[in-house]
Every structure is written in C-alpha cells, then in structure tokens.
mmCIF file of C-alpha atoms and ligand atoms in Angstrom:
data_model
loop_
_atom_site.group_PDB
_atom_site.id
_atom_site.type_symbol
_atom_site.label_atom_id
_atom_site.label_comp_id
_atom_site.label_asym_id
_atom_site.label_seq_id
_atom_site.Cartn_x
_atom_site.Cartn_y
_atom_site.Cartn_z
ATOM 1 C CA MET M 12 -114.043 -80.581 142.146
ATOM 2 C CA MET M 13 -117.564 -81.309 143.402
ATOM 3 C CA ARG M 14 -119.715 -83.210 140.921
ATOM 4 C CA GLU M 15 -122.878 -81.432 139.777
ATOM 5 C CA PRO M 16 -125.977 -82.869 138.088
ATOM 6 C CA TYR M 17 -126.247 -82.399 134.284
ATOM 7 C CA PRO M 18 -129.183 -80.033 133.823
ATOM 8 C CA VAL M 19 -131.938 -81.173 131.459
ATOM 9 C CA SER M 20 -135.078 -79.019 131.646
ATOM 10 C CA VAL M 21 -138.558 -80.460 131.459
ATOM 11 C CA PRO M 22 -141.346 -78.319 129.987
ATOM 12 C CA GLY M 23 -144.132 -77.439 132.401
ATOM 13 C CA LEU M 24 -142.029 -77.318 135.574
ATOM 14 C CA PRO M 25 -141.366 -74.085 137.473
ATOM 15 C CA GLU M 26 -138.191 -72.131 136.637
ATOM 16 C CA ARG M 27 -137.412 -71.423 140.256
ATOM 17 C CA VAL M 28 -138.255 -73.189 143.524
ATOM 18 C CA THR M 29 -137.953 -71.796 147.044
ATOM 19 C CA ILE M 30 -136.543 -74.331 149.448
ATOM 20 C CA TYR M 31 -138.017 -73.821 152.916
ATOM 21 C CA GLU M 32 -135.292 -75.237 155.170
ATOM 22 C CA VAL M 33 -136.580 -76.869 158.367
ATOM 23 C CA GLY M 34 -133.415 -78.617 159.623
ATOM 24 C CA PRO M 35 -132.823 -76.593 162.801
ATOM 25 C CA ARG M 36 -136.487 -77.054 163.818
ATOM 26 C CA ASP M 37 -137.900 -80.301 162.378
ATOM 27 C CA GLY M 38 -134.403 -81.795 162.205
ATOM 28 C CA LEU M 39 -133.337 -81.163 165.762
ATOM 29 C CA GLN M 40 -136.701 -81.504 167.575
ATOM 30 C CA ASN M 41 -136.487 -85.296 167.317
ATOM 31 C CA GLU M 42 -132.878 -85.804 168.396
ATOM 32 C CA PRO M 43 -132.429 -88.100 171.408
ATOM 33 C CA SER M 44 -130.123 -85.520 172.991
ATOM 34 C CA VAL M 45 -130.254 -81.760 173.155
ATOM 35 C CA VAL M 46 -127.906 -80.258 170.588
ATOM 36 C CA PRO M 47 -125.681 -77.509 172.089
ATOM 37 C CA LEU M 48 -126.760 -73.912 171.450
ATOM 38 C CA GLU M 49 -123.510 -73.045 169.586
ATOM 39 C CA VAL M 50 -124.085 -75.931 167.160
ATOM 40 C CA LYS M 51 -127.654 -74.771 166.481
ATOM 41 C CA ALA M 52 -126.501 -71.193 165.899
ATOM 42 C CA GLU M 53 -123.723 -72.329 163.566
ATOM 43 C CA LEU M 54 -126.198 -74.532 161.676
ATOM 44 C CA VAL M 55 -128.539 -71.592 161.085
ATOM 45 C CA GLY M 56 -125.599 -69.461 159.882
ATOM 46 C CA ARG M 57 -124.286 -72.148 157.539
ATOM 47 C CA LEU M 58 -127.737 -72.705 155.991
ATOM 48 C CA ALA M 59 -128.173 -69.020 155.186
ATOM 49 C CA ASP M 60 -124.586 -68.880 153.856
ATOM 50 C CA ALA M 61 -125.403 -71.819 151.545
ATOM 51 C CA GLY M 62 -128.012 -69.589 149.885
ATOM 52 C CA LEU M 63 -131.224 -70.727 151.580
ATOM 53 C CA SER M 64 -133.647 -67.806 151.810
ATOM 54 C CA VAL M 65 -135.870 -69.326 154.514
ATOM 55 C CA VAL M 66 -134.473 -71.114 157.570
ATOM 56 C CA GLU M 67 -136.999 -72.288 160.166
ATOM 57 C CA THR M 68 -135.038 -72.062 163.373
ATOM 58 C CA THR M 69 -136.951 -73.312 166.405
ATOM 59 C CA SER M 70 -140.325 -73.608 168.172
ATOM 60 C CA PHE M 71 -141.979 -71.592 170.909
ATOM 61 C CA VAL M 72 -143.791 -74.629 172.266
ATOM 62 C CA HIS M 73 -143.991 -76.036 175.758
ATOM 63 C CA PRO M 74 -140.396 -76.835 176.811
ATOM 64 C CA LYS M 75 -141.597 -79.988 178.589
ATOM 65 C CA TRP M 76 -143.131 -81.228 175.320
ATOM 66 C CA VAL M 77 -140.057 -80.518 173.183
ATOM 67 C CA PRO M 78 -137.028 -80.132 175.474
ATOM 68 C CA GLN M 79 -134.733 -80.247 172.428
ATOM 69 C CA LEU M 80 -135.904 -76.730 171.513
ATOM 70 C CA ALA M 81 -136.250 -75.273 175.016
ATOM 71 C CA ASP M 82 -133.445 -72.811 174.232
ATOM 72 C CA ALA M 83 -135.556 -70.981 171.583
ATOM 73 C CA GLU M 84 -135.031 -67.561 173.203
ATOM 74 C CA GLU M 85 -131.280 -68.041 173.522
ATOM 75 C CA LEU M 86 -130.953 -69.277 169.949
ATOM 76 C CA LEU M 87 -132.787 -66.291 168.510
ATOM 77 C CA THR M 88 -130.574 -64.015 170.570
ATOM 78 C CA VAL M 89 -127.220 -65.483 169.538
ATOM 79 C CA MET M 90 -127.751 -66.831 166.015
ATOM 80 C CA PRO M 91 -126.227 -64.962 163.068
ATOM 81 C CA ARG M 92 -128.689 -63.380 160.632
ATOM 82 C CA LYS M 93 -128.273 -62.528 156.997
ATOM 83 C CA PRO M 94 -130.188 -59.663 155.370
ATOM 84 C CA GLY M 95 -132.984 -60.897 153.119
ATOM 85 C CA VAL M 96 -133.243 -64.296 154.836
ATOM 86 C CA ARG M 97 -136.414 -65.186 156.749
ATOM 87 C CA TYR M 98 -136.124 -67.101 160.027
ATOM 88 C CA PRO M 99 -139.610 -68.469 160.910
ATOM 89 C CA VAL M 100 -140.424 -70.184 164.202
ATOM 90 C CA LEU M 101 -143.269 -72.512 165.190
ATOM 91 C CA VAL M 102 -145.898 -70.998 167.481
ATOM 92 C CA PRO M 103 -148.943 -73.015 168.604
ATOM 93 C CA ASN M 104 -150.707 -70.618 170.957
ATOM 94 C CA GLU M 105 -150.866 -67.141 172.474
ATOM 95 C CA ARG M 106 -148.212 -67.968 175.055
ATOM 96 C CA GLY M 107 -145.868 -68.946 172.222
ATOM 97 C CA LEU M 108 -146.741 -65.786 170.312
ATOM 98 C CA GLU M 109 -145.910 -63.589 173.332
ATOM 99 C CA ARG M 110 -142.497 -65.252 173.522
ATOM 100 C CA ALA M 111 -141.900 -64.747 169.773
ATOM 101 C CA LEU M 112 -143.021 -61.104 169.858
ATOM 102 C CA ARG M 113 -140.572 -60.322 172.647
ATOM 103 C CA LEU M 114 -137.735 -61.538 170.419
ATOM 104 C CA GLY M 115 -138.779 -59.462 167.385
ATOM 105 C CA VAL M 116 -139.711 -62.490 165.271
ATOM 106 C CA THR M 117 -141.254 -61.547 161.905
ATOM 107 C CA ASP M 118 -142.328 -64.968 160.580
ATOM 108 C CA ILE M 119 -144.220 -67.656 162.450
ATOM 109 C CA ALA M 120 -145.933 -70.933 161.588
ATOM 110 C CA ILE M 121 -148.934 -72.534 163.226
ATOM 111 C CA PHE M 122 -149.300 -76.295 162.863
ATOM 112 C CA GLY M 123 -152.602 -78.122 162.623
ATOM 113 C CA SER M 124 -153.506 -81.737 161.959
ATOM 114 C CA ALA M 125 -155.863 -83.324 159.448
ATOM 115 C CA THR M 126 -156.559 -86.180 161.887
ATOM 116 C CA GLU M 127 -158.043 -86.214 165.383
ATOM 117 C CA THR M 128 -155.529 -88.641 166.893
ATOM 118 C CA PHE M 129 -152.508 -86.594 165.889
ATOM 119 C CA ALA M 130 -154.191 -83.331 166.954
ATOM 120 C CA GLN M 131 -154.596 -84.852 170.437
ATOM 121 C CA ARG M 132 -151.071 -86.225 170.578
ATOM 122 C CA ASN M 133 -149.327 -83.160 169.172
ATOM 123 C CA LEU M 134 -151.460 -80.317 170.513
ATOM 124 C CA ASN M 135 -153.520 -81.872 173.312
ATOM 125 C CA ARG M 136 -156.732 -80.827 171.542
ATOM 126 C CA SER M 137 -159.216 -81.889 168.868
ATOM 127 C CA VAL M 138 -158.824 -80.590 165.313
ATOM 128 C CA ALA M 139 -161.558 -77.993 165.955
ATOM 129 C CA GLY M 140 -160.048 -77.114 169.363
ATOM 130 C CA SER M 141 -156.656 -76.520 167.782
ATOM 131 C CA ILE M 142 -158.137 -74.220 165.152
ATOM 132 C CA ARG M 143 -159.780 -72.274 167.995
ATOM 133 C CA MET M 144 -156.342 -72.065 169.640
ATOM 134 C CA PHE M 145 -154.711 -70.776 166.412
ATOM 135 C CA ALA M 146 -157.336 -68.152 165.493
ATOM 136 C CA PRO M 147 -156.268 -65.464 167.993
ATOM 137 C CA VAL M 148 -152.602 -66.248 167.288
ATOM 138 C CA VAL M 149 -152.962 -65.618 163.554
ATOM 139 C CA SER M 150 -154.995 -62.465 164.029
ATOM 140 C CA ALA M 151 -152.656 -60.945 166.671
ATOM 141 C CA ALA M 152 -149.580 -61.944 164.676
ATOM 142 C CA SER M 153 -150.982 -60.422 161.485
ATOM 143 C CA GLN M 154 -151.835 -57.229 163.346
ATOM 144 C CA ALA M 155 -148.241 -57.106 164.568
ATOM 145 C CA GLY M 156 -147.112 -57.323 160.923
ATOM 146 C CA MET M 157 -145.900 -60.933 161.063
ATOM 147 C CA ARG M 158 -146.204 -63.390 158.201
ATOM 148 C CA VAL M 159 -148.005 -66.566 159.276
ATOM 149 C CA ARG M 160 -147.555 -69.912 157.576
ATOM 150 C CA GLY M 161 -149.848 -72.855 158.282
ATOM 151 C CA TYR M 162 -148.747 -76.464 158.433
ATOM 152 C CA LEU M 163 -151.160 -79.326 158.081
ATOM 153 C CA SER M 164 -149.898 -82.697 159.318
ATOM 154 C CA MET M 165 -150.986 -86.238 158.379
ATOM 155 C CA CYS M 166 -152.212 -85.157 154.930
ATOM 156 C CA PHE M 167 -151.785 -88.640 153.451
ATOM 157 C CA GLY M 168 -152.175 -91.096 156.276
ATOM 158 C CA ASP M 169 -151.942 -91.402 160.021
ATOM 159 C CA PRO M 170 -150.392 -94.368 161.888
ATOM 160 C CA TRP M 171 -153.491 -94.670 164.107
ATOM 161 C CA GLU M 172 -156.293 -93.809 161.671
ATOM 162 C CA GLY M 173 -154.970 -95.139 158.328
ATOM 163 C CA PRO M 174 -155.363 -93.169 155.101
ATOM 164 C CA THR M 175 -156.586 -89.611 155.584
ATOM 165 C CA PRO M 176 -159.647 -88.804 153.431
ATOM 166 C CA ILE M 177 -158.649 -86.219 150.822
ATOM 167 C CA GLU M 178 -161.815 -84.196 151.396
ATOM 168 C CA ARG M 179 -160.976 -83.914 155.098
ATOM 169 C CA VAL M 180 -157.462 -82.638 154.303
ATOM 170 C CA VAL M 181 -158.899 -80.008 151.980
ATOM 171 C CA GLU M 182 -161.532 -79.015 154.553
ATOM 172 C CA VAL M 183 -159.071 -78.508 157.429
ATOM 173 C CA GLY M 184 -156.513 -76.932 155.080
ATOM 174 C CA ARG M 185 -159.032 -74.328 153.932
ATOM 175 C CA GLU M 186 -159.901 -73.538 157.553
ATOM 176 C CA LEU M 187 -156.231 -72.858 158.331
ATOM 177 C CA LEU M 188 -155.861 -70.644 155.251
ATOM 178 C CA ALA M 189 -159.066 -68.803 156.143
ATOM 179 C CA LEU M 190 -157.539 -67.828 159.495
ATOM 180 C CA GLY M 191 -155.099 -65.673 157.506
ATOM 181 C CA CYS M 192 -152.109 -67.886 156.691
ATOM 182 C CA TYR M 193 -150.279 -66.746 153.554
ATOM 183 C CA GLU M 194 -149.358 -70.344 152.683
ATOM 184 C CA LEU M 195 -150.285 -73.867 153.748
ATOM 185 C CA SER M 196 -147.595 -76.545 153.892
ATOM 186 C CA LEU M 197 -149.011 -80.026 153.336
ATOM 187 C CA GLY M 198 -147.215 -82.408 155.698
ATOM 188 C CA ASP M 199 -146.605 -86.085 155.045
ATOM 189 C CA THR M 200 -145.591 -86.494 158.665
ATOM 190 C CA THR M 201 -144.824 -90.220 158.507
ATOM 191 C CA GLY M 202 -143.825 -90.380 154.843
ATOM 192 C CA VAL M 203 -146.602 -92.715 153.662
ATOM 193 C CA GLY M 204 -147.637 -90.670 150.600
ATOM 194 C CA THR M 205 -146.946 -91.756 147.025
ATOM 195 C CA PRO M 206 -146.893 -89.610 143.860
ATOM 196 C CA GLY M 207 -150.411 -90.382 142.607
ATOM 197 C CA HIS M 208 -151.770 -89.469 146.035
ATOM 198 C CA VAL M 209 -149.886 -86.150 145.891
ATOM 199 C CA SER M 210 -151.355 -85.353 142.450
ATOM 200 C CA ALA M 211 -154.867 -86.264 143.649
ATOM 201 C CA LEU M 212 -154.559 -84.129 146.795
ATOM 202 C CA LEU M 213 -153.274 -81.095 144.897
ATOM 203 C CA ALA M 214 -156.025 -81.520 142.287
ATOM 204 C CA ALA M 215 -158.619 -81.613 145.085
ATOM 205 C CA PHE M 216 -157.227 -78.370 146.519
ATOM 206 C CA ALA M 217 -157.324 -76.790 143.027
ATOM 207 C CA ASP M 218 -160.977 -77.896 142.668
ATOM 208 C CA ALA M 219 -161.658 -76.172 145.991
ATOM 209 C CA GLU M 220 -160.043 -73.009 144.597
ATOM 210 C CA VAL M 221 -156.801 -73.324 146.524
ATOM 211 C CA GLY M 222 -154.130 -73.059 143.836
ATOM 212 C CA PRO M 223 -150.485 -74.135 144.075
ATOM 213 C CA ASP M 224 -149.438 -70.523 144.772
ATOM 214 C CA ARG M 225 -151.004 -70.893 148.266
ATOM 215 C CA LEU M 226 -149.479 -74.327 148.953
ATOM 216 C CA ALA M 227 -146.123 -75.861 149.864
ATOM 217 C CA VAL M 228 -145.177 -79.506 150.375
ATOM 218 C CA HIS M 229 -143.452 -81.058 153.371
ATOM 219 C CA PHE M 230 -142.331 -84.623 152.796
ATOM 220 C CA HIS M 231 -140.692 -87.013 155.218
ATOM 221 C CA ASP M 232 -138.688 -89.737 153.504
ATOM 222 C CA THR M 233 -139.627 -92.748 155.647
ATOM 223 C CA TYR M 234 -140.422 -94.952 152.637
ATOM 224 C CA GLY M 235 -138.073 -93.304 150.123
ATOM 225 C CA GLN M 236 -140.900 -91.493 148.328
ATOM 226 C CA ALA M 237 -140.045 -87.882 149.115
ATOM 227 C CA LEU M 238 -138.293 -86.975 145.844
ATOM 228 C CA ALA M 239 -140.864 -88.745 143.669
ATOM 229 C CA ASN M 240 -143.607 -86.975 145.622
ATOM 230 C CA THR M 241 -141.806 -83.664 145.111
ATOM 231 C CA LEU M 242 -141.701 -84.179 141.348
ATOM 232 C CA ALA M 243 -145.457 -84.855 141.349
ATOM 233 C CA ALA M 244 -145.952 -81.618 143.311
ATOM 234 C CA LEU M 245 -143.785 -79.620 140.874
ATOM 235 C CA GLN M 246 -145.870 -80.985 138.009
ATOM 236 C CA ALA M 247 -148.936 -79.584 139.787
ATOM 237 C CA GLY M 248 -147.314 -76.135 139.971
ATOM 238 C CA ILE M 249 -145.901 -76.141 143.509
ATOM 239 C CA THR M 250 -142.901 -73.806 143.905
ATOM 240 C CA VAL M 251 -142.177 -74.041 147.672
ATOM 241 C CA VAL M 252 -140.686 -77.277 148.974
ATOM 242 C CA ASP M 253 -139.695 -77.979 152.590
ATOM 243 C CA ALA M 254 -136.506 -79.922 153.271
ATOM 244 C CA SER M 255 -133.941 -80.449 155.979
ATOM 245 C CA THR M 256 -130.171 -80.490 155.618
ATOM 246 C CA GLY M 257 -128.720 -83.989 155.727
ATOM 247 C CA GLY M 258 -132.262 -85.406 155.856
ATOM 248 C CA ILE M 259 -132.372 -85.108 159.647
ATOM 249 C CA GLY M 260 -135.644 -84.871 161.533
ATOM 250 C CA GLY M 261 -139.072 -86.188 162.401
ATOM 251 C CA CYS M 262 -141.852 -85.488 164.834
ATOM 252 C CA PRO M 263 -141.555 -86.937 168.349
ATOM 253 C CA PHE M 264 -145.363 -87.276 168.594
ATOM 254 C CA ALA M 265 -145.838 -89.225 165.343
ATOM 255 C CA GLU M 266 -144.949 -92.896 165.398
ATOM 256 C CA SER M 267 -142.484 -93.845 162.647
ATOM 257 C CA ALA M 268 -141.774 -90.281 161.590
ATOM 258 C CA THR M 269 -138.239 -90.189 160.226
ATOM 259 C CA GLY M 270 -136.143 -87.569 158.513
ATOM 260 C CA ASN M 271 -137.416 -84.935 156.145
ATOM 261 C CA LEU M 272 -136.544 -84.916 152.484
ATOM 262 C CA ALA M 273 -132.830 -84.014 152.497
ATOM 263 C CA THR M 274 -132.101 -80.506 151.198
ATOM 264 C CA GLU M 275 -129.044 -81.823 149.337
ATOM 265 C CA ASP M 276 -131.053 -84.528 147.516
ATOM 266 C CA LEU M 277 -133.678 -81.936 146.606
ATOM 267 C CA VAL M 278 -131.080 -79.451 145.314
ATOM 268 C CA TRP M 279 -129.476 -82.171 143.176
ATOM 269 C CA MET M 280 -132.830 -83.053 141.597
ATOM 270 C CA LEU M 281 -133.938 -79.442 141.087
ATOM 271 C CA HIS M 282 -130.630 -78.345 139.543
ATOM 272 C CA GLY M 283 -130.740 -81.484 137.373
ATOM 273 C CA LEU M 284 -134.159 -80.330 136.139
ATOM 274 C CA GLY M 285 -132.658 -76.916 135.346
ATOM 275 C CA ILE M 286 -134.656 -75.304 138.184
ATOM 276 C CA GLU M 287 -133.006 -72.448 140.082
ATOM 277 C CA THR M 288 -132.854 -72.582 143.883
ATOM 278 C CA GLY M 289 -130.179 -70.039 144.806
ATOM 279 C CA VAL M 290 -128.544 -72.765 146.917
ATOM 280 C CA ASP M 291 -124.887 -73.672 146.508
ATOM 281 C CA LEU M 292 -124.688 -77.471 146.319
ATOM 282 C CA ALA M 293 -121.102 -77.780 147.599
ATOM 283 C CA SER M 294 -121.859 -75.577 150.579
ATOM 284 C CA ILE M 295 -125.064 -77.375 151.612
ATOM 285 C CA VAL M 296 -123.358 -80.762 151.220
ATOM 286 C CA ARG M 297 -120.632 -79.609 153.626
ATOM 287 C CA THR M 298 -123.342 -78.529 156.074
ATOM 288 C CA GLY M 299 -125.203 -81.851 155.783
ATOM 289 C CA GLY M 300 -121.947 -83.703 156.514
ATOM 290 C CA TRP M 301 -121.014 -81.357 159.342
ATOM 291 C CA ILE M 302 -124.347 -81.719 161.187
ATOM 292 C CA ALA M 303 -124.191 -85.516 160.845
ATOM 293 C CA GLU M 304 -120.781 -85.424 162.533
ATOM 294 C CA ARG M 305 -122.156 -83.239 165.335
ATOM 295 C CA LEU M 306 -125.038 -85.707 165.823
ATOM 296 C CA GLY M 307 -122.563 -88.576 165.880
ATOM 297 C CA ARG M 308 -123.968 -90.688 163.050
ATOM 298 C CA PRO M 309 -124.133 -90.662 159.253
ATOM 299 C CA GLY M 310 -127.237 -88.886 157.944
ATOM 300 C CA PRO M 311 -129.667 -90.421 155.441
ATOM 301 C CA SER M 312 -128.939 -88.014 152.544
ATOM 302 C CA ARG M 313 -127.692 -89.964 149.504
ATOM 303 C CA VAL M 314 -126.242 -86.835 147.916
ATOM 304 C CA VAL M 315 -124.272 -85.970 151.066
ATOM 305 C CA SER M 316 -122.770 -89.457 151.174
ATOM 306 C CA ALA M 317 -122.061 -89.503 147.411
ATOM 307 C CA LEU M 318 -120.323 -86.129 147.440
ATOM 308 C CA SER M 319 -118.567 -86.083 150.807
ATOM 309 C CA GLU M 320 -114.840 -86.740 150.779
ATOM 310 C CA LYS M 321 -114.174 -90.250 152.000
HETATM 311 P P1 HMG W 412 -151.164 -77.905 176.875
HETATM 312 O O1 HMG W 412 -150.539 -78.726 177.926
HETATM 313 O O2 HMG W 412 -152.551 -78.226 176.425
HETATM 314 O O3 HMG W 412 -151.008 -76.357 177.226
HETATM 315 O O4 HMG W 412 -150.201 -77.989 175.615
HETATM 316 P P2 HMG W 412 -151.889 -75.427 178.141
HETATM 317 O O5 HMG W 412 -152.354 -74.280 177.283
HETATM 318 O O6 HMG W 412 -152.913 -76.221 178.909
HETATM 319 O O7 HMG W 412 -150.802 -74.863 179.176
HETATM 320 C C1 HMG W 412 -150.180 -75.706 180.146
HETATM 321 C C2 HMG W 412 -148.909 -75.051 180.640
HETATM 322 O O8 HMG W 412 -147.975 -74.929 179.562
HETATM 323 C C3 HMG W 412 -149.075 -73.648 181.191
HETATM 324 O O9 HMG W 412 -148.081 -73.518 182.229
HETATM 325 C C4 HMG W 412 -148.666 -72.766 180.055
HETATM 326 O O10 HMG W 412 -148.171 -71.503 180.444
HETATM 327 C C5 HMG W 412 -147.556 -73.572 179.426
HETATM 328 P P3 HMG W 412 -148.497 -73.638 183.760
HETATM 329 O O11 HMG W 412 -149.514 -72.550 183.959
HETATM 330 O O12 HMG W 412 -149.069 -75.016 183.901
HETATM 331 O O13 HMG W 412 -147.188 -73.443 184.450
HETATM 332 N N1 HMG W 412 -147.436 -73.284 178.003
HETATM 333 C C6 HMG W 412 -146.320 -72.854 177.389
HETATM 334 N N2 HMG W 412 -145.092 -72.576 177.819
HETATM 335 C C7 HMG W 412 -144.206 -72.118 176.907
HETATM 336 N N3 HMG W 412 -144.486 -71.920 175.603
HETATM 337 C C8 HMG W 412 -145.718 -72.196 175.132
HETATM 338 C C9 HMG W 412 -146.680 -72.682 176.042
HETATM 339 N N4 HMG W 412 -147.974 -73.044 175.891
HETATM 340 C C10 HMG W 412 -148.430 -73.419 177.094
HETATM 341 N N5 HMG W 412 -146.002 -71.982 173.843
HETATM 342 C C11 HMG W 412 -149.269 -77.093 173.618
HETATM 343 C C12 HMG W 412 -150.520 -77.357 174.401
HETATM 344 C C13 HMG W 412 -149.655 -76.685 172.200
HETATM 345 C C14 HMG W 412 -148.480 -75.977 174.279
HETATM 346 C C15 HMG W 412 -148.417 -78.390 173.605
HETATM 347 O O14 HMG W 412 -149.214 -79.418 173.109
HETATM 348 C C16 HMG W 412 -147.177 -78.282 172.801
HETATM 349 O O15 HMG W 412 -146.241 -77.583 173.167
HETATM 350 N N6 HMG W 412 -147.096 -78.994 171.669
HETATM 351 C C17 HMG W 412 -145.940 -78.908 170.789
HETATM 352 C C18 HMG W 412 -145.875 -80.070 169.895
HETATM 353 C C19 HMG W 412 -144.738 -79.907 168.925
HETATM 354 O O16 HMG W 412 -143.920 -79.001 168.990
HETATM 355 N N7 HMG W 412 -144.680 -80.844 167.950
HETATM 356 C C20 HMG W 412 -143.676 -80.849 166.940
HETATM 357 C C21 HMG W 412 -143.921 -79.830 165.869
HETATM 358 S S1 HMG W 412 -145.202 -80.302 164.717
HETATM 359 C C22 HMG W 412 -144.382 -81.226 163.505
HETATM 360 O O17 HMG W 412 -143.248 -81.593 163.678
HETATM 361 C C23 HMG W 412 -145.062 -81.480 162.191
HETATM 362 C C24 HMG W 412 -144.554 -80.604 161.048
HETATM 363 O O18 HMG W 412 -143.158 -80.776 160.836
HETATM 364 C C25 HMG W 412 -145.315 -80.937 159.754
HETATM 365 C C26 HMG W 412 -145.353 -82.425 159.434
HETATM 366 O O19 HMG W 412 -144.283 -83.070 159.351
HETATM 367 O O20 HMG W 412 -146.473 -82.912 159.267
HETATM 368 C C27 HMG W 412 -144.788 -79.105 161.349
HETATM 369 MG MG1 MG W 413 -142.259 -82.403 159.712
#
C-alpha cells in the first residue's frame, strides 16, 4: 500500500488549495528533445485523472522560439478532456490569441516580466512594450469570454540584474492585473527566492491592495526552496499554487532555470498539513514516474522517488 503523510493541521492555513499543474507546458518546454504528441496527450489525460482541476497544456508562441511546443494545435485536437477541468494555454500576442480562438480555448495566460533583461530575452520587448503587446490580447480574450491569467517572471531575482526590487514587482504586477487578468501568478523563474522574501513580497502586494485571492505562486526548485516558499505563501493566505508533475521543467530563456516545484512533493506537504487538494497521491506519483521514464532520466521529485516501486 502507498504510504501517505500523517495529517496534522496548522491553524491559520487554508482548508483547500488549488494546484495549478504546469507540467505539460513549463515541464516540456525546456526538454532537449521534442516529446511525442501521444506522450503529451497521455500526460494531460493522466493529470486530469489524478484529480487536478487545472492542467496548463501548451503555448501558442512562436514555434521557432519554443519548438518543443510547436504541436500546440495538434495537442489540443487530440488530447482527452475531462468535464470540469480547465486546460489553459500560454498566449503572448494577438497572433497567439487567433490560434487559441480557432481551437475553442477557454483559458489563456499572458506572461510578463518584472525585469527588463528577461522581458527582452523572453518576449523580444521591454517591460512596457510587452504590456502594450498584452493589452489587446486580454481585452479581445475577455470579450470572447475567456479567462485570462497573468504570470509575472523574475519576481525575486534575475540572473542578469540581481535581486528584483519588491516595489518594481508590485508595480508591474498591478499593471498586468489592471489589464483584466483574474489572477496573477508570481514566478520565481530561477528559484532564487527564500521564505522571508516571499512573505515580504506578499505583504507589499497586500499593502498595495492586491490580496492573496488575486495571487498565485509559481516556484522553481533550483535551490531547494520551493516547498518552504510555498509554506510562507500559504501563511499569507495564498490558495493557488503552481507545480509540475515529477518536478520537470524550466524556462529556456532564463539561465539556470530548473524544474518547477514537483506536484507530488506539494501534495505530500499539503495533505500532511490537512489541506485538501482533490489530487490522488498514488495516481500523481505514478504519473511523475511515468513521465520521467518517457524523458529517459529520473526526475527530481523526492516524493516520486520515495514512493515509486524499486
Ligand atoms: P517576435 O519575434 O518579436 O515576434 O517574438 P513578431 O511579433 O515580431 O513576429 C515575428 C514573426 O513571428 C511573424 O512571422 C509572426 O507571424 C510570428 P513572419 O511574418 O516573420 O513570418 N509570430 C507567431 N507565430 C506563431 N504564434 C505566435 C506568433 N507571434 C509571432 N504567437 C514572441 C515575440 C512573443 C512571439 C516571441 O518572443 C515568443 O514566442 N516568445 C515565447 C517565449 C516563451 O514561450 N517562453 C517560455 C514561457 S515563459 C516562462 O516559462 C515563465 C513562466 O513559467 C513563469 C516563471 O517561471 O517565471 C510562465
Ligand atoms: Mg515557470
């Protein structure tokens, strides 16, 4: 029988957390090789079957920039879908939105940067230029009845610019929300954040009247801080946490970006804190192990390696 954590609740934490699964998108965008379409489609199906209610599937970006996700149209056509599950896709510009609209997508995410260097590297524009690029996307998408999430990258530090000033993160974050995003996901793209920094950033957003109900957190685990950072975010009232099965992932345009917080490690911690997720631990562990096999190497998730049959 699969081991489970022993639940011990802590006062002041949320009763339920939504895990926003990004494995098929953030996980596979950084793979050295292109993962076959059937594997991607099976991954999406397995994640929804494990009980995840949001599965970010792919990106409608320039196929030359991210060849790993150039099959976005095909994936959306063949992947299995479960009623009640949302399947967001990344869309940077109007061209991406046209592609998403043709496929009947209902949830998209735009993705800005808190730093100029990463905005240039990831979007080929300044921070202000990228917000100008997103504005018509958010308004047309909202008019078409889509839900639009905003991501903000490099919220803690940037490999070229060093620590990101908290007031700058709040400023750019508020601009993205003001475009009409229902939620802003704060990205620690290269995993340099630590828990006190997370608390300070969330407090600065609260001071600027952006409460935890409008925010999500998106941690990469480069320095092993992702779970500790998540706990700090839960203490500040955050109830949406991004994660990727098996801990796969990273951004090809950010130096030293490694895998996201592993969904399995997150589920273990949340269930141990008595927090509901709706995710079946045994099922997501099997998926984390299965995708690692498909990618041909063991994944970084500690919970997957602890619970997988040897
Ligand atoms: P650009 O080169 O400035 O684009 O790239 P452009 O508007 O000048 O257009 C140039 C050509 O690209 C045109 O074609 C367009 O039609 C075409 P041409 O006329 O030359 O034949 N084009 C497109 N084709 C297909 N789909 C599109 C599209 N857009 C233009 N959507 C652009 C600007 C934003 C497109 C480019 O920089 C890009 O694709 N960037 C994607 C970067 C990316 O996907 N990064 C990874 C995701 S972000 C991330 O991982 C961080 C996150 O996880 C949070 C965190 O961890 O912090 C979210
Ligand atoms: Mg990311």
